[in-house]
Amino acid sequence: MKLFLLTFLNGLTLAALYFLVASGFTLVFGLMRNVNLAHGSLYLLGAYVGYSVIGWTGSWYLGVAAGFLGMAAVGVVLQILIFRRMEGQDMRQTMVTIGLSIVLADIMLWIWSGNTYQFEAPEILTGTMPMPFVKVYPTYRLVVLAVAVAIGLLLWLFLNRTAIGTMIRAGVDDRAMLSATGVNVHLVFAVTFAIGAGLAGLAGVVGGTALSIAPGEDVRYLLASLIVTIVGGMGSITGAAIGALLIGMAEQFGLAYSPTYGVVYTFLIMVAVLAFRPQGIMGRRR
């Protein structure tokens, strides 16, 4: 029972981290249909920027803010210089962002070397918290879970209960009609891209504090974001949460009970979803 509950909590907190990364990806790829395969690079770059700011200022909170705002600014630049010029050209977007991710990986390796970095969380977020059956559990992991839930609710409200969210969804369905109403579609999409990229940077600092950051993490979290978005459904925040939960649980329970085949479970879930519900669990048929 103790192993089961500990594995369940680990799966829940890993799912929270995956959701933080994938929520930004589902905004950009799932909702706006921009194929940004440099999303994992934004995660890792945001983590490195946050780490450097924490080293300069000594403030973890400023590091989180720097990770979010820095990657939001990069996202705006990407939307203006790349995706705005390649609207509807999925293959060109794919090839350009793959090349960009390779360049960014080399730049990050040049600046921050190949070392593994670990963040120092604020004292209030460290330590352990009493839990039934497992006795104690790291406080910071529970904070990550709470942050993921809060961001998920805010994103859902933003997309479904605000005027800007309505414009984003309308622009995805019929960009020409939205533009004809006088709405600046490019500005709306730039804001959306900034939020998606900023969430990747925020997740980099938060995830780096829970685990660590090192070269190669960009590929890992890009792959996780792709799987979560495919399983949950394109453009659905609720779907991203469900997909992240399934993938996080599959990874942790596989690691605990059958480590040799643990990685297989993730792909079995994806295959099953694609076979029986190709649009994803919460996706819409188009």
XYZ file of N, CA and C in Angstrom, residues 10-250:
723
model
N 3.770 10.339 -6.860
C 4.822 10.678 -7.822
C 4.247 10.859 -9.226
N 3.313 9.984 -9.605
C 2.665 10.102 -10.907
C 1.851 11.366 -11.015
N 1.194 11.736 -9.925
C 0.365 12.946 -9.912
C 1.223 14.193 -10.070
N 2.343 14.249 -9.364
C 3.194 15.440 -9.438
C 3.964 15.489 -10.764
N 4.339 14.323 -11.305
C 4.964 14.314 -12.630
C 3.956 14.766 -13.686
N 2.705 14.330 -13.541
C 1.655 14.765 -14.464
C 1.465 16.276 -14.390
N 1.588 16.843 -13.191
C 1.456 18.299 -13.039
C 2.543 19.018 -13.819
N 3.767 18.504 -13.771
C 4.874 19.115 -14.524
C 4.653 18.964 -16.025
N 4.226 17.778 -16.447
C 3.937 17.571 -17.867
C 2.826 18.500 -18.343
N 1.836 18.724 -17.484
C 0.742 19.606 -17.875
C 1.229 21.039 -18.058
N 2.118 21.501 -17.171
C 2.634 22.861 -17.293
C 3.331 23.065 -18.639
N 4.084 22.053 -19.072
C 4.761 22.164 -20.365
C 3.761 22.006 -21.511
N 2.905 20.995 -21.401
C 1.995 20.666 -22.506
C 0.871 21.680 -22.660
N 0.511 22.400 -21.604
C -0.557 23.393 -21.729
C -0.146 24.504 -22.684
N 1.125 24.921 -22.620
C 1.615 25.900 -23.580
C 1.685 25.335 -24.984
N 2.068 24.057 -25.082
C 2.163 23.414 -26.385
C 0.789 23.243 -27.020
N -0.216 22.929 -26.195
C -1.558 22.727 -26.753
C -2.173 24.043 -27.202
N -1.759 25.161 -26.600
C -2.217 26.464 -27.082
C -1.647 26.758 -28.467
N -0.350 26.484 -28.634
C 0.336 26.848 -29.875
C 0.071 25.831 -30.986
N 0.227 24.566 -30.660
C 0.089 23.515 -31.672
C -1.361 23.032 -31.786
N -1.957 22.709 -30.650
C -3.287 22.147 -30.685
C -4.367 23.143 -31.054
N -4.247 24.384 -30.564
C -5.299 25.376 -30.804
C -5.006 26.223 -32.038
N -3.792 26.782 -32.125
C -3.460 27.673 -33.234
C -2.958 26.945 -34.471
N -2.667 25.638 -34.344
C -2.154 24.838 -35.454
C -0.797 25.320 -35.954
N 0.014 25.862 -35.049
C 1.390 26.214 -35.379
C 2.303 25.080 -34.908
N 3.017 24.455 -35.826
C 3.862 23.304 -35.486
C 5.187 23.818 -34.944
N 5.265 23.951 -33.626
C 6.466 24.493 -32.986
C 7.233 23.370 -32.306
N 8.140 22.731 -33.047
C 8.939 21.657 -32.470
C 10.155 22.191 -31.714
N 10.205 23.496 -31.507
C 11.221 24.088 -30.636
C 10.649 24.338 -29.236
N 9.463 23.808 -28.959
C 8.830 24.055 -27.659
C 9.677 23.494 -26.512
N 10.275 22.310 -26.727
C 11.147 21.751 -25.694
C 12.360 22.627 -25.447
N 12.859 23.274 -26.488
C 13.996 24.184 -26.328
C 13.605 25.398 -25.494
N 12.351 25.865 -25.634
C 11.876 26.977 -24.816
C 11.814 26.576 -23.344
N 11.433 25.323 -23.085
C 11.434 24.805 -21.710
C 12.835 24.874 -21.114
N 13.810 24.327 -21.849
C 15.175 24.266 -21.321
C 15.804 25.653 -21.254
N 15.572 26.492 -22.259
C 16.122 27.847 -22.245
C 15.532 28.659 -21.098
N 14.225 28.510 -20.867
C 13.601 29.191 -19.737
C 14.203 28.749 -18.414
N 14.516 27.449 -18.315
C 15.134 26.931 -17.096
C 16.522 27.528 -16.891
N 17.315 27.600 -17.962
C 18.660 28.169 -17.851
C 18.601 29.664 -17.513
N 17.694 30.387 -18.147
C 17.548 31.819 -17.848
C 17.148 32.008 -16.386
N 16.179 31.214 -15.928
C 15.762 31.303 -14.527
C 16.899 30.981 -13.578
N 17.691 29.952 -13.921
C 18.829 29.576 -13.082
C 19.838 30.721 -12.983
N 20.114 31.364 -14.112
C 21.076 32.470 -14.111
C 20.566 33.652 -13.304
N 19.272 33.978 -13.455
C 18.695 35.099 -12.704
C 18.705 34.802 -11.212
N 18.434 33.567 -10.834
C 18.490 33.196 -9.409
C 19.907 33.359 -8.888
N 20.894 32.977 -9.704
C 22.282 33.140 -9.290
C 22.674 34.596 -9.123
N 22.144 35.479 -9.980
C 22.478 36.907 -9.904
C 21.752 37.613 -8.763
N 20.499 37.268 -8.544
C 19.664 38.011 -7.589
C 19.455 37.288 -6.266
N 19.604 35.962 -6.275
C 19.340 35.188 -5.070
C 17.864 34.958 -4.816
N 17.020 35.364 -5.745
C 15.566 35.232 -5.571
C 15.019 34.175 -6.528
N 14.455 33.121 -5.984
C 13.832 32.074 -6.805
C 12.609 32.616 -7.529
N 11.870 33.496 -6.875
C 10.653 34.041 -7.481
C 10.985 34.896 -8.706
N 12.076 35.657 -8.626
C 12.505 36.424 -9.807
C 12.951 35.490 -10.925
N 13.539 34.358 -10.559
C 13.931 33.376 -11.561
C 12.724 32.804 -12.294
N 11.650 32.519 -11.553
C 10.419 32.027 -12.173
C 9.841 33.082 -13.110
N 9.810 34.333 -12.641
C 9.286 35.424 -13.470
C 10.135 35.611 -14.725
N 11.456 35.509 -14.580
C 12.351 35.669 -15.730
C 12.152 34.544 -16.738
N 11.966 33.330 -16.248
C 11.720 32.211 -17.144
C 10.449 32.405 -17.955
N 9.397 32.869 -17.289
C 8.118 33.079 -17.985
C 8.210 34.255 -18.955
N 8.656 35.417 -18.468
C 8.670 36.618 -19.304
C 9.685 36.517 -20.435
N 10.839 35.910 -20.141
C 11.857 35.773 -21.184
C 11.369 34.904 -22.332
N 10.750 33.769 -22.026
C 10.263 32.887 -23.086
C 9.011 33.459 -23.755
N 8.226 34.246 -23.027
C 7.086 34.923 -23.664
C 7.586 35.885 -24.736
N 8.668 36.607 -24.432
C 9.246 37.526 -25.424
C 9.799 36.757 -26.622
N 10.470 35.631 -26.364
C 10.973 34.799 -27.460
C 9.806 34.276 -28.299
N 8.714 33.911 -27.641
C 7.540 33.428 -28.349
C 6.963 34.464 -29.292
N 6.912 35.710 -28.846
C 6.414 36.783 -29.708
C 7.307 36.938 -30.935
N 8.619 36.897 -30.725
C 9.560 37.011 -31.843
C 9.363 35.862 -32.828
N 9.199 34.643 -32.319
C 8.980 33.490 -33.186
C 7.690 33.633 -33.987
N 6.653 34.121 -33.333
C 5.364 34.249 -34.022
C 5.447 35.292 -35.142
N 6.153 36.390 -34.872
C 6.239 37.467 -35.866
C 7.183 37.109 -37.012
N 8.347 36.558 -36.692
C 9.371 36.326 -37.712
C 9.218 35.008 -38.456
N 8.602 33.999 -37.830
C 8.524 32.677 -38.447
C 7.094 32.277 -38.768
N 6.260 32.137 -37.757
C 4.944 31.531 -37.979
C 3.989 32.441 -38.741
N 4.121 33.743 -38.568
C 3.255 34.647 -39.315
C 3.548 34.573 -40.816
N 4.791 34.249 -41.166
C 5.178 34.171 -42.573
C 4.932 32.776 -43.174
N 4.552 31.828 -42.321
C 4.360 30.449 -42.784
C 3.002 29.903 -42.372
N 1.999 30.739 -42.359
C 0.676 30.306 -41.921
C 0.146 29.198 -42.829
N -0.256 28.101 -42.207
C -0.809 26.982 -42.962
C 0.215 26.101 -43.638
N 1.513 26.399 -43.490
C 2.567 25.604 -44.132
C 3.209 24.695 -43.080
N 2.526 23.608 -42.755
C 2.945 22.747 -41.654
C 4.345 22.177 -41.851
N 4.652 21.739 -43.065
C 5.956 21.124 -43.303
C 7.088 22.136 -43.137
N 6.909 23.338 -43.637
C 7.939 24.373 -43.477
C 8.115 24.726 -42.005
N 7.006 24.857 -41.268
C 7.090 25.146 -39.843
C 7.850 24.037 -39.110
N 7.556 22.794 -39.475
C 8.223 21.659 -38.844
C 9.728 21.703 -39.071
N 10.132 21.891 -40.325
C 11.558 21.866 -40.644
C 12.294 23.052 -40.025
N 11.674 24.236 -40.069
C 12.321 25.426 -39.524
C 12.480 25.309 -38.005
N 11.455 24.833 -37.318
C 11.540 24.751 -35.853
C 12.456 23.620 -35.400
N 12.564 22.543 -36.193
C 13.562 21.512 -35.874
C 14.965 22.109 -35.975
N 15.218 22.849 -37.057
C 16.512 23.513 -37.195
C 16.773 24.499 -36.073
N 15.739 25.245 -35.696
C 15.874 26.215 -34.609
C 16.205 25.515 -33.288
N 15.559 24.387 -33.037
C 15.817 23.659 -31.788
C 17.263 23.155 -31.741
N 17.800 22.733 -32.888
C 19.196 22.278 -32.936
C 20.148 23.437 -32.648
N 19.861 24.593 -33.260
C 20.702 25.770 -33.031
C 20.645 26.203 -31.562
N 19.444 26.241 -31.002
C 19.283 26.642 -29.599
C 19.996 25.667 -28.664
N 19.933 24.377 -28.984
C 20.612 23.380 -28.150
C 22.113 23.627 -28.132
N 22.685 23.943 -29.292
C 24.119 24.217 -29.351
C 24.476 25.514 -28.619
N 23.627 26.522 -28.753
C 23.886 27.789 -28.055
C 23.833 27.596 -26.540
N 22.835 26.846 -26.080
C 22.719 26.593 -24.633
C 23.904 25.775 -24.129
N 24.363 24.822 -24.936
C 25.532 24.030 -24.541
C 26.784 24.902 -24.474
N 26.880 25.869 -25.386
C 28.017 26.786 -25.402
C 28.010 27.711 -24.181
N 26.843 28.225 -23.827
C 26.758 29.191 -22.725
C 26.802 28.505 -21.362
N 25.992 27.453 -21.180
C 25.846 26.836 -19.854
C 26.579 25.505 -19.731
N 27.295 25.079 -20.758
C 28.064 23.832 -20.787
C 27.135 22.625 -20.632
N 27.726 21.452 -20.453
C 26.926 20.228 -20.357
C 26.665 19.791 -18.932
N 26.858 20.689 -17.975
C 26.656 20.340 -16.571
C 25.172 20.181 -16.240
N 24.914 19.458 -15.179
C 23.560 19.331 -14.647
C 23.385 20.361 -13.529
N 22.299 21.132 -13.588
C 22.062 22.192 -12.605
C 20.850 21.847 -11.749
N 20.944 22.173 -10.484
C 19.842 21.967 -9.546
C 19.505 23.304 -8.895
N 18.238 23.655 -8.869
C 17.792 24.913 -8.272
C 17.628 24.760 -6.765
N 17.711 25.888 -6.082
C 17.424 25.932 -4.648
C 16.071 26.607 -4.459
N 15.090 25.860 -4.009
C 13.761 26.425 -3.779
C 13.764 27.267 -2.512
N 12.858 28.227 -2.369
C 12.755 29.003 -1.129
C 12.514 28.088 0.063
N 12.964 28.517 1.216
C 12.873 27.678 2.413
C 11.442 27.297 2.738
N 10.502 28.194 2.457
C 9.099 27.924 2.766
C 8.536 26.770 1.929
N 9.172 26.501 0.783
C 8.687 25.448 -0.114
C 9.469 24.143 0.029
N 10.466 24.123 0.873
C 11.272 22.919 1.059
C 10.750 22.112 2.233
N 11.392 20.994 2.489
C 10.969 20.146 3.596
C 9.931 19.127 3.159
N 9.265 18.554 4.130
C 8.272 17.518 3.860
C 6.961 17.856 4.553
N 5.915 17.196 4.073
C 4.589 17.392 4.634
C 4.032 16.023 5.050
N 3.429 15.920 6.254
C 2.868 14.630 6.688
C 1.752 14.171 5.750
N 1.793 12.891 5.397
C 0.778 12.302 4.521
C 0.373 10.949 5.069
N -0.904 10.565 4.928
C -1.330 9.239 5.399
C -0.592 8.126 4.667
N -0.263 7.080 5.379
C 0.347 5.854 4.857
C 1.800 6.039 4.426
N 2.120 7.113 3.701
C 3.505 7.298 3.254
C 4.315 8.131 4.243
N 3.701 8.530 5.339
C 4.311 9.308 6.418
C 4.605 10.743 6.003
N 5.566 10.957 5.087
C 5.891 12.319 4.651
C 6.076 12.319 3.137
N 5.905 13.514 2.561
C 6.099 13.682 1.121
C 6.667 15.072 0.888
N 7.574 15.235 -0.108
C 8.198 16.552 -0.334
C 7.174 17.656 -0.576
N 7.314 18.733 0.175
C 6.378 19.855 0.074
C 6.398 20.467 -1.320
N 7.575 20.587 -1.891
C 7.676 21.271 -3.176
C 6.893 20.553 -4.272
N 6.907 19.228 -4.260
C 6.155 18.482 -5.273
C 4.658 18.766 -5.158
N 4.166 18.905 -3.942
C 2.753 19.239 -3.754
C 2.469 20.665 -4.220
N 3.446 21.559 -4.062
C 3.299 22.933 -4.557
C 3.208 22.926 -6.082
N 4.027 22.100 -6.746
C 3.965 21.989 -8.203
C 2.576 21.537 -8.640
N 2.008 20.588 -7.923
C 0.660 20.106 -8.235
C -0.361 21.228 -8.095
N -0.256 22.001 -7.010
C -1.200 23.105 -6.791
C -1.053 24.175 -7.868
N 0.180 24.478 -8.266
C 0.420 25.475 -9.324
C -0.176 25.009 -10.642
N -0.008 23.723 -10.963
C -0.556 23.181 -12.215
C -2.078 23.270 -12.230
N -2.710 22.954 -11.107
C -4.175 23.043 -11.025
C -4.632 24.487 -11.207
N -3.949 25.421 -10.544
C -4.314 26.833 -10.654
C -4.146 27.347 -12.080
N -3.033 27.019 -12.718
C -2.802 27.474 -14.090
C -3.813 26.843 -15.043
N -4.136 25.571 -14.827
C -5.142 24.917 -15.662
C -6.488 25.608 -15.580
N -6.911 25.961 -14.374
C -8.189 26.661 -14.199
C -8.159 28.040 -14.843
N -7.042 28.760 -14.668
C -6.926 30.089 -15.259
C -6.944 30.032 -16.784
N -6.277 29.040 -17.362
C -6.277 28.902 -18.815
C -7.674 28.568 -19.340
N -8.362 27.683 -18.633
C -9.720 27.315 -19.057
C -10.641 28.531 -19.008
N -10.546 29.299 -17.926
C -11.363 30.514 -17.808
C -10.980 31.525 -18.888
N -9.688 31.656 -19.152
C -9.207 32.600 -20.166
C -9.757 32.266 -21.542
N -9.752 30.983 -21.902
C -10.191 30.584 -23.236
C -11.705 30.525 -23.377
N -12.415 30.259 -22.283
C -13.855 30.019 -22.381
C -14.731 31.102 -21.765
N -14.124 32.027 -21.009
C -14.947 33.009 -20.309
C -14.490 34.450 -20.523
N -13.550 34.670 -21.441
C -13.085 36.033 -21.699
C -13.245 36.365 -23.178
N -13.267 37.660 -23.455
C -13.421 38.102 -24.848
C -12.222 37.693 -25.695
N -11.016 37.806 -25.125
C -9.820 37.423 -25.878
C -9.836 35.932 -26.194
N -10.263 35.124 -25.221
C -10.354 33.691 -25.458
C -11.331 33.370 -26.578
N -12.451 34.093 -26.602
C -13.427 33.906 -27.683
C -12.820 34.284 -29.025
N -12.057 35.377 -29.051
C -11.398 35.790 -30.294
C -10.399 34.731 -30.762
N -9.642 34.142 -29.819
C -8.660 33.127 -30.192
C -9.358 31.937 -30.831
N -10.418 31.453 -30.200
C -11.121 30.283 -30.736
C -11.792 30.610 -32.070
N -12.322 31.832 -32.185
C -12.947 32.233 -33.443
C -11.909 32.375 -34.548
N -10.734 32.904 -34.207
C -9.682 33.084 -35.196
C -9.152 31.766 -35.716
N -9.123 30.750 -34.855
C -8.680 29.430 -35.292
C -9.687 28.823 -36.260
N -10.985 28.994 -35.974
C -12.029 28.403 -36.817
C -12.199 29.155 -38.138
N -12.155 30.492 -38.082
C -12.357 31.274 -39.306
C -11.630 32.604 -39.160
N -10.356 32.594 -39.544
C -9.507 33.773 -39.366
C -9.995 34.949 -40.206
N -10.433 34.675 -41.430
C -10.868 35.755 -42.318
C -12.098 36.468 -41.771
N -13.047 35.703 -41.240
C -14.263 36.312 -40.696
C -13.951 37.152 -39.465
N -13.059 36.647 -38.593
C -12.687 37.418 -37.412
C -11.988 38.708 -37.815
N -11.117 38.654 -38.805
C -10.424 39.843 -39.280
C -11.402 40.848 -39.869
N -12.459 40.343 -40.520
C -13.454 41.231 -41.127
C -14.246 42.009 -40.089
N -14.295 41.513 -38.858
C -15.008 42.218 -37.796
C -14.176 43.347 -37.180
N -12.933 43.494 -37.648
C -12.079 44.574 -37.150
C -11.082 44.152 -36.089
N -11.040 42.858 -35.763
C -10.114 42.363 -34.745
C -8.725 42.195 -35.361
N -7.701 42.621 -34.637
C -6.314 42.438 -35.082
C -5.913 40.984 -34.789
N -6.075 40.127 -35.785
C -5.842 38.694 -35.602
C -4.384 38.414 -35.254
N -3.466 39.111 -35.904
C -2.044 38.879 -35.643
C -1.685 39.208 -34.191
N -2.279 40.262 -33.650
C -2.015 40.622 -32.258
C -2.566 39.556 -31.315
N -3.765 39.078 -31.593
C -4.382 38.038 -30.760
C -3.522 36.778 -30.761
N -3.044 36.386 -31.946
C -2.236 35.182 -32.040
C -0.866 35.372 -31.396
N -0.312 36.593 -31.476
C 0.975 36.859 -30.825
C 0.845 36.731 -29.307
N -0.267 37.221 -28.759
C -0.513 37.100 -27.321
C -0.628 35.625 -26.927
N -1.349 34.858 -27.742
C -1.509 33.428 -27.462
C -0.171 32.708 -27.495
N 0.641 33.016 -28.498
C 1.951 32.381 -28.615
C 2.839 32.771 -27.431
N 2.741 34.031 -26.998
C 3.533 34.485 -25.854
C 3.159 33.711 -24.597
N 1.868 33.487 -24.381
C 1.419 32.741 -23.204
C 1.928 31.303 -23.269
N 1.794 30.671 -24.463
C 2.252 29.292 -24.608
C 3.739 29.143 -24.376
N 4.536 30.036 -24.954
C 5.992 29.980 -24.772
C 6.372 30.328 -23.334
N 5.668 31.301 -22.747
C 5.942 31.676 -21.358
C 5.685 30.534 -20.393
N 4.644 29.756 -20.639
C 4.355 28.604 -19.784
C 5.462 27.561 -19.876
N 6.051 27.406 -21.061
C 7.180 26.484 -21.205
C 8.360 26.954 -20.361
N 8.651 28.266 -20.389
C 9.740 28.799 -19.581
C 9.477 28.675 -18.095
N 8.249 28.953 -17.672
C 7.877 28.794 -16.267
C 8.041 27.343 -15.834
N 7.581 26.415 -16.683
C 7.716 24.993 -16.362
C 9.175 24.592 -16.246
N 10.048 25.227 -17.042
C 11.469 24.917 -16.969
C 12.048 25.217 -15.596
N 11.702 26.382 -15.029
C 12.215 26.739 -13.704
C 11.577 25.870 -12.632
N 10.260 25.692 -12.709
C 9.552 24.878 -11.722
C 10.020 23.425 -11.785
N 10.132 22.888 -13.014
C 10.585 21.512 -13.165
C 12.048 21.332 -12.793
N 12.870 22.327 -13.113
C 14.267 22.248 -12.744
C 14.476 22.252 -11.244
N 13.578 22.896 -10.520
C 13.660 22.913 -9.064
C 13.248 21.564 -8.488
N 12.247 20.936 -9.105
C 11.787 19.630 -8.619
C 12.765 18.518 -8.987
N 13.349 18.609 -10.190
C 14.254 17.565 -10.668
C 15.629 18.182 -10.908
N 15.965 18.469 -12.148
C 17.226 19.133 -12.497
C 17.139 19.513 -13.968
N 18.111 20.263 -14.442
C 18.153 20.610 -15.862
C 19.526 20.228 -16.416
N 19.516 19.746 -17.652
C 20.739 19.316 -18.319
C 20.452 19.205 -19.808
N 21.471 19.206 -20.657
C 21.241 19.005 -22.094
C 20.464 17.713 -22.351
N 19.514 17.772 -23.260
C 18.684 16.614 -23.552
C 17.290 16.705 -22.964
N 17.113 17.555 -21.953
C 15.793 17.713 -21.360
C 14.799 18.333 -22.341
N 15.316 19.125 -23.299
C 14.427 19.737 -24.279
C 13.716 18.682 -25.119
N 14.442 17.646 -25.533
C 13.844 16.575 -26.336
C 12.844 15.780 -25.511
N 13.199 15.513 -24.279
C 12.301 14.736 -23.396
C 10.961 15.428 -23.229
N 10.985 16.722 -22.948
C 9.720 17.415 -22.665
C 8.966 17.778 -23.942
N 9.671 17.908 -25.057
C 8.965 18.062 -26.325
C 8.178 16.798 -26.649
N 8.822 15.633 -26.476
C 8.148 14.364 -26.735
C 6.965 14.180 -25.788
N 7.161 14.520 -24.516
C 6.061 14.407 -23.549
C 4.902 15.315 -23.940
N 5.199 16.531 -24.381
C 4.148 17.465 -24.784
C 3.383 16.960 -25.988
N 4.106 16.393 -26.961
C 3.453 15.829 -28.139
C 2.492 14.715 -27.755
N 2.954 13.800 -26.904
C 2.124 12.659 -26.513
C 0.912 13.123 -25.717
N 1.121 14.040 -24.778
C 0.011 14.552 -23.969
C -1.035 15.234 -24.843
N -0.579 16.042 -25.804
C -1.507 16.749 -26.690
C -2.268 15.774 -27.586
N -1.596 14.758 -28.105
C -2.251 13.768 -28.963
C -3.270 12.959 -28.165
N -2.894 12.535 -26.972
C -3.794 11.728 -26.142
C -4.969 12.554 -25.646
N -4.703 13.762 -25.170
C -5.767 14.584 -24.588
C -6.691 15.194 -25.615
N -6.167 15.533 -26.784
C -6.983 16.174 -27.812
C -6.431 17.534 -28.159
N -6.371 17.843 -29.435
C -5.783 19.080 -29.913
C -6.565 20.288 -29.434
N -5.874 21.215 -28.772
C -6.483 22.474 -28.388
C -7.345 22.449 -27.150
N -7.361 21.348 -26.413
C -8.209 21.236 -25.221
C -7.356 21.284 -23.967
N -7.612 22.271 -23.111
C -6.894 22.355 -21.839
C -7.279 21.195 -20.936
N -8.573 20.871 -20.904
C -9.027 19.720 -20.122
C -8.388 18.441 -20.636
N -8.318 18.317 -21.963
C -7.676 17.148 -22.556
C -6.200 17.065 -22.200
N -5.516 18.220 -22.171
C -4.097 18.230 -21.794
C -3.921 17.737 -20.362
N -4.838 18.125 -19.475
C -4.771 17.674 -18.083
C -4.977 16.162 -17.991
N -5.967 15.645 -18.734
C -6.231 14.200 -18.726
C -5.052 13.443 -19.330
N -4.540 13.943 -20.458
C -3.403 13.296 -21.094
C -2.176 13.284 -20.198
N -1.891 14.408 -19.540
C -0.748 14.487 -18.638
C -0.909 13.510 -17.473
N -2.123 13.402 -16.958
C -2.377 12.484 -15.842
C -2.133 11.038 -16.266
N -2.635 10.666 -17.434
C -2.446 9.295 -17.915
C -0.970 8.985 -18.153
N -0.272 9.908 -18.791
C 1.137 9.662 -19.117
C 2.001 9.664 -17.857
N 1.747 10.604 -16.958
C 2.505 10.653 -15.713
C 2.315 9.392 -14.877
N 1.072 8.936 -14.766
C 0.786 7.711 -14.007
C 1.419 6.494 -14.669
N 1.316 6.419 -15.997
C 1.889 5.278 -16.714
C 3.395 5.199 -16.498
